[in-house]
Amino acid sequence: MVKVQQIPTAFISVEKGLNDVSKKRYDILVFDKDHQPWMIVECKSPEVKLDEKVLMQILSYHQSLKVPFIAITNGQECFVADIKKANQPWLASFPVF
């Protein structure tokens, strides 16, 4: 994200709790230039299949954070979705920061 997408490290938060009663923790939260949540990233081990269970996990985080983009990765595959485009399964490329 930092090298390829050129997202400044100051805009990235890693493994923090959600600000709700769920006690859930996100893996990566990226903030936009206005310091608003922009993307949640759920990171899994390479042997973990990116399936519906992983998708449901990140969507539960979205309920608290209301970000425009979500991403799931296991280091080998990465899928990014624009929440506003629910009828479009996955984006063909990473959104421009």
mmCIF file with all atom_site columns, C-alpha atoms in Angstrom:
data_model
loop_
_atom_site.group_PDB
_atom_site.id
_atom_site.type_symbol
_atom_site.label_atom_id
_atom_site.label_alt_id
_atom_site.label_comp_id
_atom_site.label_asym_id
_atom_site.label_entity_id
_atom_site.label_seq_id
_atom_site.pdbx_PDB_ins_code
_atom_site.Cartn_x
_atom_site.Cartn_y
_atom_site.Cartn_z
_atom_site.occupancy
_atom_site.B_iso_or_equiv
_atom_site.pdbx_formal_charge
_atom_site.auth_seq_id
_atom_site.auth_comp_id
_atom_site.auth_asym_id
_atom_site.auth_atom_id
_atom_site.pdbx_PDB_model_num
ATOM 1  C CA . MET A 1 1  ? 0.000   0.000   0.000   1.00 0.00 ? 1  MET A CA 1
ATOM 2  C CA . VAL A 1 2  ? 2.773   2.394   0.882   1.00 0.00 ? 2  VAL A CA 1
ATOM 3  C CA . LYS A 1 3  ? 5.097   1.567   -2.015  1.00 0.00 ? 3  LYS A CA 1
ATOM 4  C CA . VAL A 1 4  ? 2.720   0.643   -4.823  1.00 0.00 ? 4  VAL A CA 1
ATOM 5  C CA . GLN A 1 5  ? -0.322  2.784   -3.981  1.00 0.00 ? 5  GLN A CA 1
ATOM 6  C CA . GLN A 1 6  ? 1.802   5.575   -2.456  1.00 0.00 ? 6  GLN A CA 1
ATOM 7  C CA . ILE A 1 7  ? -0.388  5.909   0.609   1.00 0.00 ? 7  ILE A CA 1
ATOM 8  C CA . PRO A 1 8  ? 1.509   7.817   3.315   1.00 0.00 ? 8  PRO A CA 1
ATOM 9  C CA . THR A 1 9  ? 2.124   5.762   6.459   1.00 0.00 ? 9  THR A CA 1
ATOM 10 C CA . ALA A 1 10 ? 0.572   8.582   8.505   1.00 0.00 ? 10 ALA A CA 1
ATOM 11 C CA . PHE A 1 11 ? -2.793  7.662   6.917   1.00 0.00 ? 11 PHE A CA 1
ATOM 12 C CA . ILE A 1 12 ? -2.598  3.983   7.890   1.00 0.00 ? 12 ILE A CA 1
ATOM 13 C CA . SER A 1 13 ? -3.711  2.521   11.213  1.00 0.00 ? 13 SER A CA 1
ATOM 14 C CA . VAL A 1 14 ? -2.880  -1.097  12.072  1.00 0.00 ? 14 VAL A CA 1
ATOM 15 C CA . GLU A 1 15 ? -4.685  -3.492  14.439  1.00 0.00 ? 15 GLU A CA 1
ATOM 16 C CA . LYS A 1 16 ? -6.825  -1.142  16.485  1.00 0.00 ? 16 LYS A CA 1
ATOM 17 C CA . GLY A 1 17 ? -10.145 -1.717  18.174  1.00 0.00 ? 17 GLY A CA 1
ATOM 18 C CA . LEU A 1 18 ? -13.383 -0.432  16.732  1.00 0.00 ? 18 LEU A CA 1
ATOM 19 C CA . ASN A 1 19 ? -14.989 2.401   18.619  1.00 0.00 ? 19 ASN A CA 1
ATOM 20 C CA . ASP A 1 20 ? -17.999 0.348   19.631  1.00 0.00 ? 20 ASP A CA 1
ATOM 21 C CA . VAL A 1 21 ? -18.947 -2.283  22.172  1.00 0.00 ? 21 VAL A CA 1
ATOM 22 C CA . SER A 1 22 ? -18.077 -5.232  19.919  1.00 0.00 ? 22 SER A CA 1
ATOM 23 C CA . LYS A 1 23 ? -14.398 -5.471  20.976  1.00 0.00 ? 23 LYS A CA 1
ATOM 24 C CA . LYS A 1 24 ? -13.568 -6.260  17.347  1.00 0.00 ? 24 LYS A CA 1
ATOM 25 C CA . ARG A 1 25 ? -10.227 -5.194  15.872  1.00 0.00 ? 25 ARG A CA 1
ATOM 26 C CA . TYR A 1 26 ? -9.506  -4.322  12.274  1.00 0.00 ? 26 TYR A CA 1
ATOM 27 C CA . ASP A 1 27 ? -6.221  -5.288  10.625  1.00 0.00 ? 27 ASP A CA 1
ATOM 28 C CA . ILE A 1 28 ? -5.666  -2.135  8.564   1.00 0.00 ? 28 ILE A CA 1
ATOM 29 C CA . LEU A 1 29 ? -7.664  1.080   8.343   1.00 0.00 ? 29 LEU A CA 1
ATOM 30 C CA . VAL A 1 30 ? -6.667  3.682   5.767   1.00 0.00 ? 30 VAL A CA 1
ATOM 31 C CA . PHE A 1 31 ? -7.750  7.296   6.228   1.00 0.00 ? 31 PHE A CA 1
ATOM 32 C CA . ASP A 1 32 ? -8.283  9.761   3.400   1.00 0.00 ? 32 ASP A CA 1
ATOM 33 C CA . LYS A 1 33 ? -6.658  13.182  3.120   1.00 0.00 ? 33 LYS A CA 1
ATOM 34 C CA . ASP A 1 34 ? -9.466  14.637  5.263   1.00 0.00 ? 34 ASP A CA 1
ATOM 35 C CA . HIS A 1 35 ? -8.640  12.062  7.988   1.00 0.00 ? 35 HIS A CA 1
ATOM 36 C CA . GLN A 1 36 ? -11.873 10.157  7.436   1.00 0.00 ? 36 GLN A CA 1
ATOM 37 C CA . PRO A 1 37 ? -11.932 6.329   7.242   1.00 0.00 ? 37 PRO A CA 1
ATOM 38 C CA . TRP A 1 38 ? -11.425 5.391   3.572   1.00 0.00 ? 38 TRP A CA 1
ATOM 39 C CA . MET A 1 39 ? -10.690 1.650   3.423   1.00 0.00 ? 39 MET A CA 1
ATOM 40 C CA . ILE A 1 40 ? -10.670 -1.352  5.759   1.00 0.00 ? 40 ILE A CA 1
ATOM 41 C CA . VAL A 1 41 ? -8.317  -4.201  4.883   1.00 0.00 ? 41 VAL A CA 1
ATOM 42 C CA . GLU A 1 42 ? -8.713  -7.692  6.340   1.00 0.00 ? 42 GLU A CA 1
ATOM 43 C CA . CYS A 1 43 ? -5.462  -9.657  6.197   1.00 0.00 ? 43 CYS A CA 1
ATOM 44 C CA . LYS A 1 44 ? -5.362  -13.433 6.360   1.00 0.00 ? 44 LYS A CA 1
ATOM 45 C CA . SER A 1 45 ? -2.580  -16.010 6.219   1.00 0.00 ? 45 SER A CA 1
ATOM 46 C CA . PRO A 1 46 ? -1.667  -17.343 2.753   1.00 0.00 ? 46 PRO A CA 1
ATOM 47 C CA . GLU A 1 47 ? -3.318  -20.691 3.473   1.00 0.00 ? 47 GLU A CA 1
ATOM 48 C CA . VAL A 1 48 ? -6.663  -19.055 4.370   1.00 0.00 ? 48 VAL A CA 1
ATOM 49 C CA . LYS A 1 49 ? -9.196  -19.059 1.540   1.00 0.00 ? 49 LYS A CA 1
ATOM 50 C CA . LEU A 1 50 ? -10.814 -15.686 0.876   1.00 0.00 ? 50 LEU A CA 1
ATOM 51 C CA . ASP A 1 51 ? -14.390 -16.862 1.156   1.00 0.00 ? 51 ASP A CA 1
ATOM 52 C CA . GLU A 1 52 ? -17.776 -15.655 2.340   1.00 0.00 ? 52 GLU A CA 1
ATOM 53 C CA . LYS A 1 53 ? -16.723 -15.952 5.988   1.00 0.00 ? 53 LYS A CA 1
ATOM 54 C CA . VAL A 1 54 ? -13.873 -13.453 5.452   1.00 0.00 ? 54 VAL A CA 1
ATOM 55 C CA . LEU A 1 55 ? -16.214 -11.164 3.518   1.00 0.00 ? 55 LEU A CA 1
ATOM 56 C CA . MET A 1 56 ? -18.810 -11.251 6.306   1.00 0.00 ? 56 MET A CA 1
ATOM 57 C CA . GLN A 1 57 ? -16.086 -10.435 8.848   1.00 0.00 ? 57 GLN A CA 1
ATOM 58 C CA . ILE A 1 58 ? -15.003 -7.287  7.033   1.00 0.00 ? 58 ILE A CA 1
ATOM 59 C CA . LEU A 1 59 ? -18.603 -6.250  6.374   1.00 0.00 ? 59 LEU A CA 1
ATOM 60 C CA . SER A 1 60 ? -19.230 -6.415  10.120  1.00 0.00 ? 60 SER A CA 1
ATOM 61 C CA . TYR A 1 61 ? -16.376 -3.903  10.582  1.00 0.00 ? 61 TYR A CA 1
ATOM 62 C CA . HIS A 1 62 ? -17.940 -1.731  7.899   1.00 0.00 ? 62 HIS A CA 1
ATOM 63 C CA . GLN A 1 63 ? -21.085 -1.441  10.028  1.00 0.00 ? 63 GLN A CA 1
ATOM 64 C CA . SER A 1 64 ? -19.054 0.544   12.555  1.00 0.00 ? 64 SER A CA 1
ATOM 65 C CA . LEU A 1 65 ? -16.646 2.402   10.276  1.00 0.00 ? 65 LEU A CA 1
ATOM 66 C CA . LYS A 1 66 ? -18.739 3.140   7.141   1.00 0.00 ? 66 LYS A CA 1
ATOM 67 C CA . VAL A 1 67 ? -15.789 3.245   4.745   1.00 0.00 ? 67 VAL A CA 1
ATOM 68 C CA . PRO A 1 68 ? -16.247 3.595   0.971   1.00 0.00 ? 68 PRO A CA 1
ATOM 69 C CA . PHE A 1 69 ? -13.871 0.693   0.213   1.00 0.00 ? 69 PHE A CA 1
ATOM 70 C CA . ILE A 1 70 ? -13.160 -2.723  1.709   1.00 0.00 ? 70 ILE A CA 1
ATOM 71 C CA . ALA A 1 71 ? -10.327 -5.099  0.846   1.00 0.00 ? 71 ALA A CA 1
ATOM 72 C CA . ILE A 1 72 ? -9.489  -8.670  1.754   1.00 0.00 ? 72 ILE A CA 1
ATOM 73 C CA . THR A 1 73 ? -6.118  -10.315 1.181   1.00 0.00 ? 73 THR A CA 1
ATOM 74 C CA . ASN A 1 74 ? -4.160  -13.396 2.079   1.00 0.00 ? 74 ASN A CA 1
ATOM 75 C CA . GLY A 1 75 ? -0.926  -12.094 0.586   1.00 0.00 ? 75 GLY A CA 1
ATOM 76 C CA . GLN A 1 76 ? -1.465  -14.079 -2.591  1.00 0.00 ? 76 GLN A CA 1
ATOM 77 C CA . GLU A 1 77 ? -4.837  -12.700 -3.629  1.00 0.00 ? 77 GLU A CA 1
ATOM 78 C CA . CYS A 1 78 ? -6.365  -9.300  -2.995  1.00 0.00 ? 78 CYS A CA 1
ATOM 79 C CA . PHE A 1 79 ? -9.949  -8.252  -3.630  1.00 0.00 ? 79 PHE A CA 1
ATOM 80 C CA . VAL A 1 80 ? -11.202 -4.674  -3.302  1.00 0.00 ? 80 VAL A CA 1
ATOM 81 C CA . ALA A 1 81 ? -14.825 -3.544  -3.396  1.00 0.00 ? 81 ALA A CA 1
ATOM 82 C CA . ASP A 1 82 ? -16.499 -0.162  -3.627  1.00 0.00 ? 82 ASP A CA 1
ATOM 83 C CA . ILE A 1 83 ? -19.313 -0.331  -1.070  1.00 0.00 ? 83 ILE A CA 1
ATOM 84 C CA . LYS A 1 84 ? -21.431 2.120   -3.080  1.00 0.00 ? 84 LYS A CA 1
ATOM 85 C CA . LYS A 1 85 ? -21.362 -0.239  -6.072  1.00 0.00 ? 85 LYS A CA 1
ATOM 86 C CA . ALA A 1 86 ? -22.936 -3.285  -4.451  1.00 0.00 ? 86 ALA A CA 1
ATOM 87 C CA . ASN A 1 87 ? -23.874 -4.767  -7.824  1.00 0.00 ? 87 ASN A CA 1
ATOM 88 C CA . GLN A 1 88 ? -20.211 -4.797  -8.939  1.00 0.00 ? 88 GLN A CA 1
ATOM 89 C CA . PRO A 1 89 ? -18.510 -7.764  -7.295  1.00 0.00 ? 89 PRO A CA 1
ATOM 90 C CA . TRP A 1 90 ? -14.866 -6.658  -7.114  1.00 0.00 ? 90 TRP A CA 1
ATOM 91 C CA . LEU A 1 91 ? -12.927 -3.765  -8.599  1.00 0.00 ? 91 LEU A CA 1
ATOM 92 C CA . ALA A 1 92 ? -10.537 -4.537  -11.432 1.00 0.00 ? 92 ALA A CA 1
ATOM 93 C CA . SER A 1 93 ? -7.824  -2.397  -9.809  1.00 0.00 ? 93 SER A CA 1
ATOM 94 C CA . PHE A 1 94 ? -7.004  -0.683  -6.535  1.00 0.00 ? 94 PHE A CA 1
ATOM 95 C CA . PRO A 1 95 ? -8.838  2.663   -6.147  1.00 0.00 ? 95 PRO A CA 1
ATOM 96 C CA . VAL A 1 96 ? -6.802  5.830   -6.489  1.00 0.00 ? 96 VAL A CA 1
ATOM 97 C CA . PHE A 1 97 ? -5.912  7.324   -3.135  1.00 0.00 ? 97 PHE A CA 1
#
